[in-house]
Structures are given as structure tokens and as C-alpha cells.
CSV table of C-alpha atoms and ligand atoms in Angstrom, one decimal:
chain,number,residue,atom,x,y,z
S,488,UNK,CA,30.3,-13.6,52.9
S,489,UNK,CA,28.1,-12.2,49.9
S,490,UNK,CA,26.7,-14.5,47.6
S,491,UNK,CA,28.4,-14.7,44.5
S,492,UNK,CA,26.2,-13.2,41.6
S,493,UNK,CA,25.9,-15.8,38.8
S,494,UNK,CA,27.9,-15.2,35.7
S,495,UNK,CA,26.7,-16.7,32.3
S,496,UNK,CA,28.0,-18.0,30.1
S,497,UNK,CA,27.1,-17.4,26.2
S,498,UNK,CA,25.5,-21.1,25.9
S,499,UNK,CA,23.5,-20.8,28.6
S,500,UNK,CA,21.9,-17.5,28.5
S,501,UNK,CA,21.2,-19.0,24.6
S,502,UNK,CA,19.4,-21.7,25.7
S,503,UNK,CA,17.3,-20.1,28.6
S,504,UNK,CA,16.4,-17.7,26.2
S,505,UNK,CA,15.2,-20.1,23.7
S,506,UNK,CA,13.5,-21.8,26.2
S,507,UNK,CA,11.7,-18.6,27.1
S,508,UNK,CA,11.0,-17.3,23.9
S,509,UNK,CA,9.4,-20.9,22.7
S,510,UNK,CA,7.0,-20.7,25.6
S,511,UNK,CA,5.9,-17.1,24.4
S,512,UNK,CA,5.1,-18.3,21.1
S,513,UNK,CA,8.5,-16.1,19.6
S,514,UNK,CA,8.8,-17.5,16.0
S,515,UNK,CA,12.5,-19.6,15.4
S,516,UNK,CA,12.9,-19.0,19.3
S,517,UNK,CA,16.6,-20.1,18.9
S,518,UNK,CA,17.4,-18.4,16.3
S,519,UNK,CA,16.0,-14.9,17.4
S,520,UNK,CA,18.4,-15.9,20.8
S,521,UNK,CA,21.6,-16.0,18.9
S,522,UNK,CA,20.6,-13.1,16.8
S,523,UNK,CA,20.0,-10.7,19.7
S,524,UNK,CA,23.1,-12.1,21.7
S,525,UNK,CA,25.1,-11.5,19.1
S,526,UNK,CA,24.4,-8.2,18.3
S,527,UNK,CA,24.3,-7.5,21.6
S,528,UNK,CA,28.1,-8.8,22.1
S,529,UNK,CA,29.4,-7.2,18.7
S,530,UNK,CA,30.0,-10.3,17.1
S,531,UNK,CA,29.0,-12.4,14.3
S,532,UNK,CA,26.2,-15.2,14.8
S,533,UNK,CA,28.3,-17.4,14.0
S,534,UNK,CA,30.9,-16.8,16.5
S,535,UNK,CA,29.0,-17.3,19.1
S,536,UNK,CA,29.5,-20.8,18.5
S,537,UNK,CA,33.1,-20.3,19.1
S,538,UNK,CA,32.5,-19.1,22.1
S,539,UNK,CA,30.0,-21.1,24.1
S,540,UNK,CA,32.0,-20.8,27.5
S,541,UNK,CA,32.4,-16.6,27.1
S,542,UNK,CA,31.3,-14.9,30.2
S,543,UNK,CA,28.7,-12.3,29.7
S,544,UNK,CA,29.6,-9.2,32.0
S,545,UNK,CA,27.2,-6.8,33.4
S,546,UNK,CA,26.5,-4.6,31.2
S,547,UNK,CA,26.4,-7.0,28.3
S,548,UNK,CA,23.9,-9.0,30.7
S,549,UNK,CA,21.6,-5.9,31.3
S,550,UNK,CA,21.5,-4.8,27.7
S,551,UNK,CA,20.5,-8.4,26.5
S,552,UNK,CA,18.0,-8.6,29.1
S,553,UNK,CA,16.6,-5.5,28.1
S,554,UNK,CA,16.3,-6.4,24.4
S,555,UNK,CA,15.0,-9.7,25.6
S,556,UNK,CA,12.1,-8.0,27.0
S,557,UNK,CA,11.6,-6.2,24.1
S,558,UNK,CA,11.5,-9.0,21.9
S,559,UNK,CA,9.4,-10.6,24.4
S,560,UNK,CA,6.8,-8.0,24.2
S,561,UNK,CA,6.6,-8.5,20.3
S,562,UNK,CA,8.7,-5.6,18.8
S,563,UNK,CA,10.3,-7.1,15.8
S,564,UNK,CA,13.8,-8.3,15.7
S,565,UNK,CA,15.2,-5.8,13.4
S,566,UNK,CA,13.8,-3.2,15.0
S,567,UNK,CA,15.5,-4.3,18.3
S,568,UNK,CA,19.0,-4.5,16.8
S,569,UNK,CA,17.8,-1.7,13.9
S,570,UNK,CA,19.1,-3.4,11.1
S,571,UNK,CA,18.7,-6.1,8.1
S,572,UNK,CA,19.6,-7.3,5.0
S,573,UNK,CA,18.0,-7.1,1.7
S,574,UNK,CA,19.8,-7.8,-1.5
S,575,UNK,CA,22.9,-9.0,0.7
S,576,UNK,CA,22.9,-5.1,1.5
S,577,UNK,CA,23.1,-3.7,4.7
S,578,UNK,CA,19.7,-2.0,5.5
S,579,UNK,CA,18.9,0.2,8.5
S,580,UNK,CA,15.9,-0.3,9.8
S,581,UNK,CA,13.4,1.6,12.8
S,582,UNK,CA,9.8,2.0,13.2
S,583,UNK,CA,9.4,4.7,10.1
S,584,UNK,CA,10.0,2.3,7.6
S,585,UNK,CA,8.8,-1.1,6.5
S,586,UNK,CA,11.3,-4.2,7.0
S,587,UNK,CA,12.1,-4.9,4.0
S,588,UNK,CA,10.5,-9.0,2.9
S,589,UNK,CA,12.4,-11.1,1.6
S,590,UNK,CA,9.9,-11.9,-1.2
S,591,UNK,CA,10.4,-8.5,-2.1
S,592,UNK,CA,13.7,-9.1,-3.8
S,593,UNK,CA,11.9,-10.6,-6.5
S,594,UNK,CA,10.8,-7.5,-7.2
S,595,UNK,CA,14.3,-5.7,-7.1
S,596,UNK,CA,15.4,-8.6,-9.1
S,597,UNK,CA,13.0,-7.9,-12.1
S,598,UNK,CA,13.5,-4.6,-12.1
S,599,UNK,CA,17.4,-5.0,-12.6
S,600,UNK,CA,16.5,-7.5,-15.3
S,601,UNK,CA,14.6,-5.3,-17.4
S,602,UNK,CA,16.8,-2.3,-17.1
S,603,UNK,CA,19.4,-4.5,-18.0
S,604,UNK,CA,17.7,-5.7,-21.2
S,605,UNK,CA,17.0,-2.1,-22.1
S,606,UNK,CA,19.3,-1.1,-25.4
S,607,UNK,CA,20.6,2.1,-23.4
S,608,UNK,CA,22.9,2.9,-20.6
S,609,UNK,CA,21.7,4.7,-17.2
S,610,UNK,CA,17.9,3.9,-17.2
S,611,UNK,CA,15.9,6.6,-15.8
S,612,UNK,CA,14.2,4.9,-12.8
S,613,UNK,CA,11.4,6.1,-10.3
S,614,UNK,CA,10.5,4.4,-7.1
S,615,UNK,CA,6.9,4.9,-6.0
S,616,UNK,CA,6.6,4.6,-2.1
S,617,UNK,CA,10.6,3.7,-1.0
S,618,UNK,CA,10.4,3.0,2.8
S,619,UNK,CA,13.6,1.8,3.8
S,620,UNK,CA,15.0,2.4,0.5
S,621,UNK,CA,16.1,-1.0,0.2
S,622,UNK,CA,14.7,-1.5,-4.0
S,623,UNK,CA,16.4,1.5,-4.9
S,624,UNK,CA,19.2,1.1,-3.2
S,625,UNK,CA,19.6,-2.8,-4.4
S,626,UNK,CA,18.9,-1.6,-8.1
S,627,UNK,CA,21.2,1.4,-7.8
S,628,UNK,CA,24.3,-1.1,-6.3
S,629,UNK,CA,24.2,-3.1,-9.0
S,630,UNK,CA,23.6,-0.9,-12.5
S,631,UNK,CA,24.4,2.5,-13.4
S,632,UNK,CA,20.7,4.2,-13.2
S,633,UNK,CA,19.2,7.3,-12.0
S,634,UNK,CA,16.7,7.1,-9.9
S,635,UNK,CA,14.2,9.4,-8.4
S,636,UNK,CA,12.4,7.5,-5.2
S,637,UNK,CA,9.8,8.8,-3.4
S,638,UNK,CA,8.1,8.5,-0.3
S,639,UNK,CA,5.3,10.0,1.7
S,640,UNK,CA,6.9,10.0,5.0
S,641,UNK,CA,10.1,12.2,5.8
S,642,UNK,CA,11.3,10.2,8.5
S,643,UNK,CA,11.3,7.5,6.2
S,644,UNK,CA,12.9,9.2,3.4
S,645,UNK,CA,16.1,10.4,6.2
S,646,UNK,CA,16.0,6.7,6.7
S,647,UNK,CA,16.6,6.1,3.4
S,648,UNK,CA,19.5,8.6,2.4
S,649,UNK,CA,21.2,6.7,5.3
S,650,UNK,CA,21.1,3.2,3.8
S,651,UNK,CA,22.0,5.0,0.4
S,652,UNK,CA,24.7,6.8,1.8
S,653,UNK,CA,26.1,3.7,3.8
S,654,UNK,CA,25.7,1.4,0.3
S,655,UNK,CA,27.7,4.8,-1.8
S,656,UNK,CA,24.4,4.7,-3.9
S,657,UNK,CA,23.9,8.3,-3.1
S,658,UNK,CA,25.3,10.1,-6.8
S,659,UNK,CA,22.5,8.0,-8.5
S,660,UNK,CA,19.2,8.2,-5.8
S,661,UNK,CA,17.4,11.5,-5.8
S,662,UNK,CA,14.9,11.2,-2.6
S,663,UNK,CA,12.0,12.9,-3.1
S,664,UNK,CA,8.8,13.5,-0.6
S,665,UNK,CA,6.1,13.5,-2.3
S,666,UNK,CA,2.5,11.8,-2.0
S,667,UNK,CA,1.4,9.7,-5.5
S,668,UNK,CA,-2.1,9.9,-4.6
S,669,UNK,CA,-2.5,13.6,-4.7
S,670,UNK,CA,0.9,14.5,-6.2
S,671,UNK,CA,1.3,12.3,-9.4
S,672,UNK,CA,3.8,11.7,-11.3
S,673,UNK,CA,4.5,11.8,-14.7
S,674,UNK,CA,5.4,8.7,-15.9
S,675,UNK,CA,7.2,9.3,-19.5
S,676,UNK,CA,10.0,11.1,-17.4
S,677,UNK,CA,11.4,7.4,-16.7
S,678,UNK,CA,12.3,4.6,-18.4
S,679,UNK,CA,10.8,2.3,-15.6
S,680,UNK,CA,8.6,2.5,-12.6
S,681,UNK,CA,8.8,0.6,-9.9
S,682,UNK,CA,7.1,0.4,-6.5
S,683,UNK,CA,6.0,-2.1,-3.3
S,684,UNK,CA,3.0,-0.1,-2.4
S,685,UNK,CA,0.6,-0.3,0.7
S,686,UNK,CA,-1.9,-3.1,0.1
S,687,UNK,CA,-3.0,-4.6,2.6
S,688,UNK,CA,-7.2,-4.2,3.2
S,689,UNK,CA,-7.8,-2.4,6.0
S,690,UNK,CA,-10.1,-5.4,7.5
S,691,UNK,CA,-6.9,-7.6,7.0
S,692,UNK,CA,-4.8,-4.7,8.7
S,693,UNK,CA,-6.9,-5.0,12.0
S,694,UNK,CA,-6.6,-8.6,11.9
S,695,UNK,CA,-2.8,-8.8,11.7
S,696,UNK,CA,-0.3,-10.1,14.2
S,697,UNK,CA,0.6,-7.5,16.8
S,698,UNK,CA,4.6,-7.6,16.0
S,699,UNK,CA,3.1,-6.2,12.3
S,700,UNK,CA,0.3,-3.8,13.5
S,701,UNK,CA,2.0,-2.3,17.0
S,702,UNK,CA,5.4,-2.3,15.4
S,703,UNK,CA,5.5,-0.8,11.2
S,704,UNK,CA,4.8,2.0,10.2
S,705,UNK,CA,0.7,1.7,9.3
S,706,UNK,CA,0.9,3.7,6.3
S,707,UNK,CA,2.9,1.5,5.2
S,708,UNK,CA,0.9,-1.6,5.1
S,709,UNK,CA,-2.5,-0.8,4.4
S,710,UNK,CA,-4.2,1.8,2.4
S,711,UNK,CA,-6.9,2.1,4.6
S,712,UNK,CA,-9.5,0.5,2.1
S,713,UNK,CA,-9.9,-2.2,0.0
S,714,UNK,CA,-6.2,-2.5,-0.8
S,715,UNK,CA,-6.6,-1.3,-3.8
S,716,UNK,CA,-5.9,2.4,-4.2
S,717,UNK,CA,-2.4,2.4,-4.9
S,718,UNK,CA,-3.0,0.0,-8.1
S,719,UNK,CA,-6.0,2.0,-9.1
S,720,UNK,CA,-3.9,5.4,-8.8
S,721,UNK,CA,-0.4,3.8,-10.5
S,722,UNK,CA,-2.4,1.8,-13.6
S,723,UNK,CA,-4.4,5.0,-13.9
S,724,UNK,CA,-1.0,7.1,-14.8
S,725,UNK,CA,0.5,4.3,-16.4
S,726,UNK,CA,-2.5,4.2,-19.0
S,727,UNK,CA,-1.5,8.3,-19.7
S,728,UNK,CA,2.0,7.2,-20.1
S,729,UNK,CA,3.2,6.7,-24.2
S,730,UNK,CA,7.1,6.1,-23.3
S,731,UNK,CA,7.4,4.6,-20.0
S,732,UNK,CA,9.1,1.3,-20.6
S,733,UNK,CA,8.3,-1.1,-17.8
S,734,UNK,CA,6.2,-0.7,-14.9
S,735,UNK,CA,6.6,-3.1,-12.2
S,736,UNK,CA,4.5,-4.0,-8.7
S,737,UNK,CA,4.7,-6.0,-5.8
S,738,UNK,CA,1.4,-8.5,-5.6
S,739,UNK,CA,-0.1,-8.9,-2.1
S,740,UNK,CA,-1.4,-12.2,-1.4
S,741,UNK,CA,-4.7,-13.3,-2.8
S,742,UNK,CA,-4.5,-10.1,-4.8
S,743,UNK,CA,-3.6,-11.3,-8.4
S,744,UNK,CA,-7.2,-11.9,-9.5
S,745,UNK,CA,-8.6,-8.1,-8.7
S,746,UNK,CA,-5.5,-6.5,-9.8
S,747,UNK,CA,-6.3,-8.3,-13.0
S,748,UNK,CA,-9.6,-6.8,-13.0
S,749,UNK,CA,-8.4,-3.8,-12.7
S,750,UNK,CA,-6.4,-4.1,-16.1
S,751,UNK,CA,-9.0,-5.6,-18.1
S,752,UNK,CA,-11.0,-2.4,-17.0
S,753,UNK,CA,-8.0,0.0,-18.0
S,754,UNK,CA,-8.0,-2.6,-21.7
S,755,UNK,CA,-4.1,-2.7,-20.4
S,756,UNK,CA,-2.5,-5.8,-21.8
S,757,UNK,CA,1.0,-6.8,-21.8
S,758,UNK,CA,1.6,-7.9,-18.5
S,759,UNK,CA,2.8,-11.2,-16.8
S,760,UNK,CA,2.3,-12.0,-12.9
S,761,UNK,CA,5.5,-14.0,-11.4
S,762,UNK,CA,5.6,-15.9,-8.5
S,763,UNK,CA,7.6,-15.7,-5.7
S,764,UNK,CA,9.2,-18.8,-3.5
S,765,UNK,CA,6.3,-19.5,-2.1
S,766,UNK,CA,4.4,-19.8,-5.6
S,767,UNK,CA,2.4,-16.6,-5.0
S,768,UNK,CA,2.1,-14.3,-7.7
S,769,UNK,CA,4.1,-11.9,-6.2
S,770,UNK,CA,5.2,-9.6,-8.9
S,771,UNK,CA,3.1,-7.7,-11.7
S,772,UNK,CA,5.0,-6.7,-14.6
S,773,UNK,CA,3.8,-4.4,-18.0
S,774,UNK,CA,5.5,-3.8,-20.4
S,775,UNK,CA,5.3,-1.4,-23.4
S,776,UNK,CA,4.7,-2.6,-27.0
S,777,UNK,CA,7.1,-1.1,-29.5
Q,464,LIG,N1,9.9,0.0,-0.8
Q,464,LIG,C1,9.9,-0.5,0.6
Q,464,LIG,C2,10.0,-2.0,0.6
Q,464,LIG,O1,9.7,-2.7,-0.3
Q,464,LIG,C3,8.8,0.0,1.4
Q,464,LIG,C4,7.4,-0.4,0.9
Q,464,LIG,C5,6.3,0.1,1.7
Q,464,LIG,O2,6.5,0.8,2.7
Q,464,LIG,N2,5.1,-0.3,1.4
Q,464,LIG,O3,10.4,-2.6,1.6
């Protein structure tokens, strides 16, 4: 008689994947375990705890074992089941475009605030840099806005329309390809600007954890240099600007002090660094005087 080919059982596979990813040094091993199952089965994290005693079949088996490998081999999470979240929004993600941080909401967050306080209907809005889309699109959910985002990269830009078109955000984002650093734009066109650009120093970028540096989109992260250009290039046009409202700009870490510098040197005052959960000034914001 053949031997009978095990069949698991949702609880199991769970915990022998746990098991596997802790001893691989997988961040929240559990966690990633239920995530991938359950995308892999269709269903809801959640659900899986209603069914602990499920069967996997075959093919469901083969699939997970394929993504385990995946995950195994340090491609990110979101990447492997191409989606996330950001502003309680569904977000499509793949390797053209940044996963969206969650720290990054503070800077969606801000931006909505201000337009909000603005005395006018439908802010003009541009988005320097848009990845995912996932700041325009948040902003553009939740206010009627136009906004004109940007990117550099096209795949990342069809990435975007997606998530806009799947959020109905399309009728007020106008995706544009466009490069700030030789292309600039003109900044009294909008009411606000807004952008998370690359800033990560290209020493730190070589240095980074292989799920970051193997996996997004380099362009992305770093601006090959000091991690500077982009704030150089965006305080530069801001300082041409005369009706620009609100300009607003995602902080990397540790990089408060020389972004400072960098508006003493432009005499810009005005402005106001936020921090984010983790208490890291996270978001720059300037503001016009009227
Ligand atoms: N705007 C996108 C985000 O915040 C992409 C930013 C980037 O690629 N640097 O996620």
C-alpha cells in the first residue's frame, strides 16, 4: 500500500512556519505565518483562527511553500502577497514602488490638516516623488483636491493609477512623469507641496538590511549622495515660490539638524519639525506668512 501523503492542517503548518521563520531571524515570525497563510487561502487573518483544524490541499500547500521560500529568502512580505495598507486604504504594492511606512502617515495626515484649514475649497496639491501613490491617494480620499503627483519612474507611476483607480481617487489625481531634479516645478501653481523624497545617504544605503536593499526600488531610498539633494533641490524652488501655501516633507532619521541647516542657509523661517510615534522628527512643515 502507498504511504499516505501528510495533510495539514492550518495550525500546524502555522506553527512550523513560525518555528522556521524565528530560526531565520524573519522579524514577528508568527505573524508573517498567518499573514502569508492567509492570503494564500483567501481569507482574512483572522479567520484562520476559526479554522485551526482546515486541511490545506495541494495546491494551497505548494503555493504557501513557495511564498514561504520567498519570504525565507528575505523578499518583503508585501511584496509576496503585493499588497498593503496605508491610510486604512488598500495599496498595491511590487518591486517599482516603495512600501509605503507607516510613519509616513503622519505626513499624509498634515497635509490633509493644512488643506483643510485653508479658507478655500479644492486645494491645488502637488506630490513630489509619489511611489505607490499611497499620500496622494490618502489626501485625495478624504478632501476634494486636485492633485498633480509625480514620479520619476513609469512603472511606478502605472502602479499608482492602479491604487487610484481601485480607491475612485482617479477624477482628482493627475499622474505625471517627470524628474524634480532636472524638470522643476513651479511651485505657485499649487496651494501645497507635498513629497516623501529619497534620503537615505548612500553610505547608509549600502549598509541596509537585504529585505530593503535587494528588494525596493533603489531610487527610491537613496539619492546616491549625502541624502540631501532632494531637500536642497525642493527648498531651492520653494524660496522662488511667492504663493505656494504649505510645503511639507518627510524627515529621515537623524536628519532634522542638517535639513535645518539647510534653511538657515536659504534665511527660510516659518517652519516646525513634528515627530512621529517614535519621537523622531519625522515631518518638516513651512508655511507662508501672510
Ligand atoms: N510617496 C511614496 C511613499 O511615501 C514614495 C516615496 C518614495 O519612493 N521615496 O511611500
Amino acid at each position: 500500500m502507498p504511504e499516505a501523503v501528510k495533510t495539514w492542517q492550518v495550525l500546524e503548518l502555522i506553527n512550523v512556519t513560525e518555528a522556521l521563520f524565528a530560526d531565520n531571524e524573519i522579524e514577528n515570525p508568527r505573524l508573517n505565518a498567518e499573514l502569508l497563510l492567509a492570503d494564500t487561502l483567501d481569507i482574512r487573518r483572522f479567520d484562520l483562527y476559526l479554522s485551526f483544524d482546515r486541511p490545506v490541499g495541494e495546491n494551497e500547500l505548494s503555493a504557501y511553500r513557495n511564498r514561504v521560500k520567498r519570504r525565507l529568502a528575505r523578499e518583503p512580505l508585501q511584496y509576496i502577497t503585493g499588497k498593503t495598507e496605508f491610510f486604512g486604504l488598500p495599496i498595491e504594492v511590487n518591486p517599482a514602488v516603495l512600501i509605503p511606512r507607516p510613519e509616513t502617515e503622519l505626513l499624509a495626515e498634515k497635509t490633509l490638516a493644512i488643506a483643510q484649514g485653508l479658507k478655500f475649497s479644492s486645494p491645488r496639491i502637488l506630490e513630489i516623488g509619489t511611489g505607490s501613490g499611497c499620500i496622494s491617494i490618502a489626501i485625495a480620499h478624504s478632501i476634494e483636491c486636485q492633485i498633480d503627483a509625480s514620479d520619476i519612474s513609469k512603472d511606478a507611476l502605472e502602479t499608482a493609477k492602479k491604487n487610484s483607480a481601485a480607491n475612485s481617487t482617479s477624477e482628482k489625481i493627475n499622474f505625471i512623469l517627470k524628474d524634480i531634479l532636472s524638470e522643476p516645478a513651479n511651485f505657485d501653481d499649487y496651494d501645497i507641496v507635498v513629497s516623501n523624497p529619497p534620503y537615505i545617504p548612500i553610505d547608509e544605503y549600502n549598509l541596509l538590511e537585504a529585505e530593503l536593499k535587494n528588494y525596493e526600488p533603489r531610487s527610491a531610498l537613496t539619492d546616491e549622495s549625502d541624502g540631501l539633494t532632494f531637500y536642497r533641490k525642493i527648498l531651492d524652488i520653494w524660496s522662488l515660490s511667492t504663493s505656494c501655501s504649505a510645503l511639507l516633507l518627510e524627515i529621515g532619521d537623524n536628519k532634522s539638524k542638517s535639513v535645518e541647516t539647510l534653511l538657515k542657509e536659504r534665511k527660510i523661517g516659518n517652519y516646525a519639525f513634528h515627530n512621529d510615534l517614535l519621537r523622531i522628527p519625522r515631518v518638516l512643515i513651512l508655511e507662508r506668512k501672510r
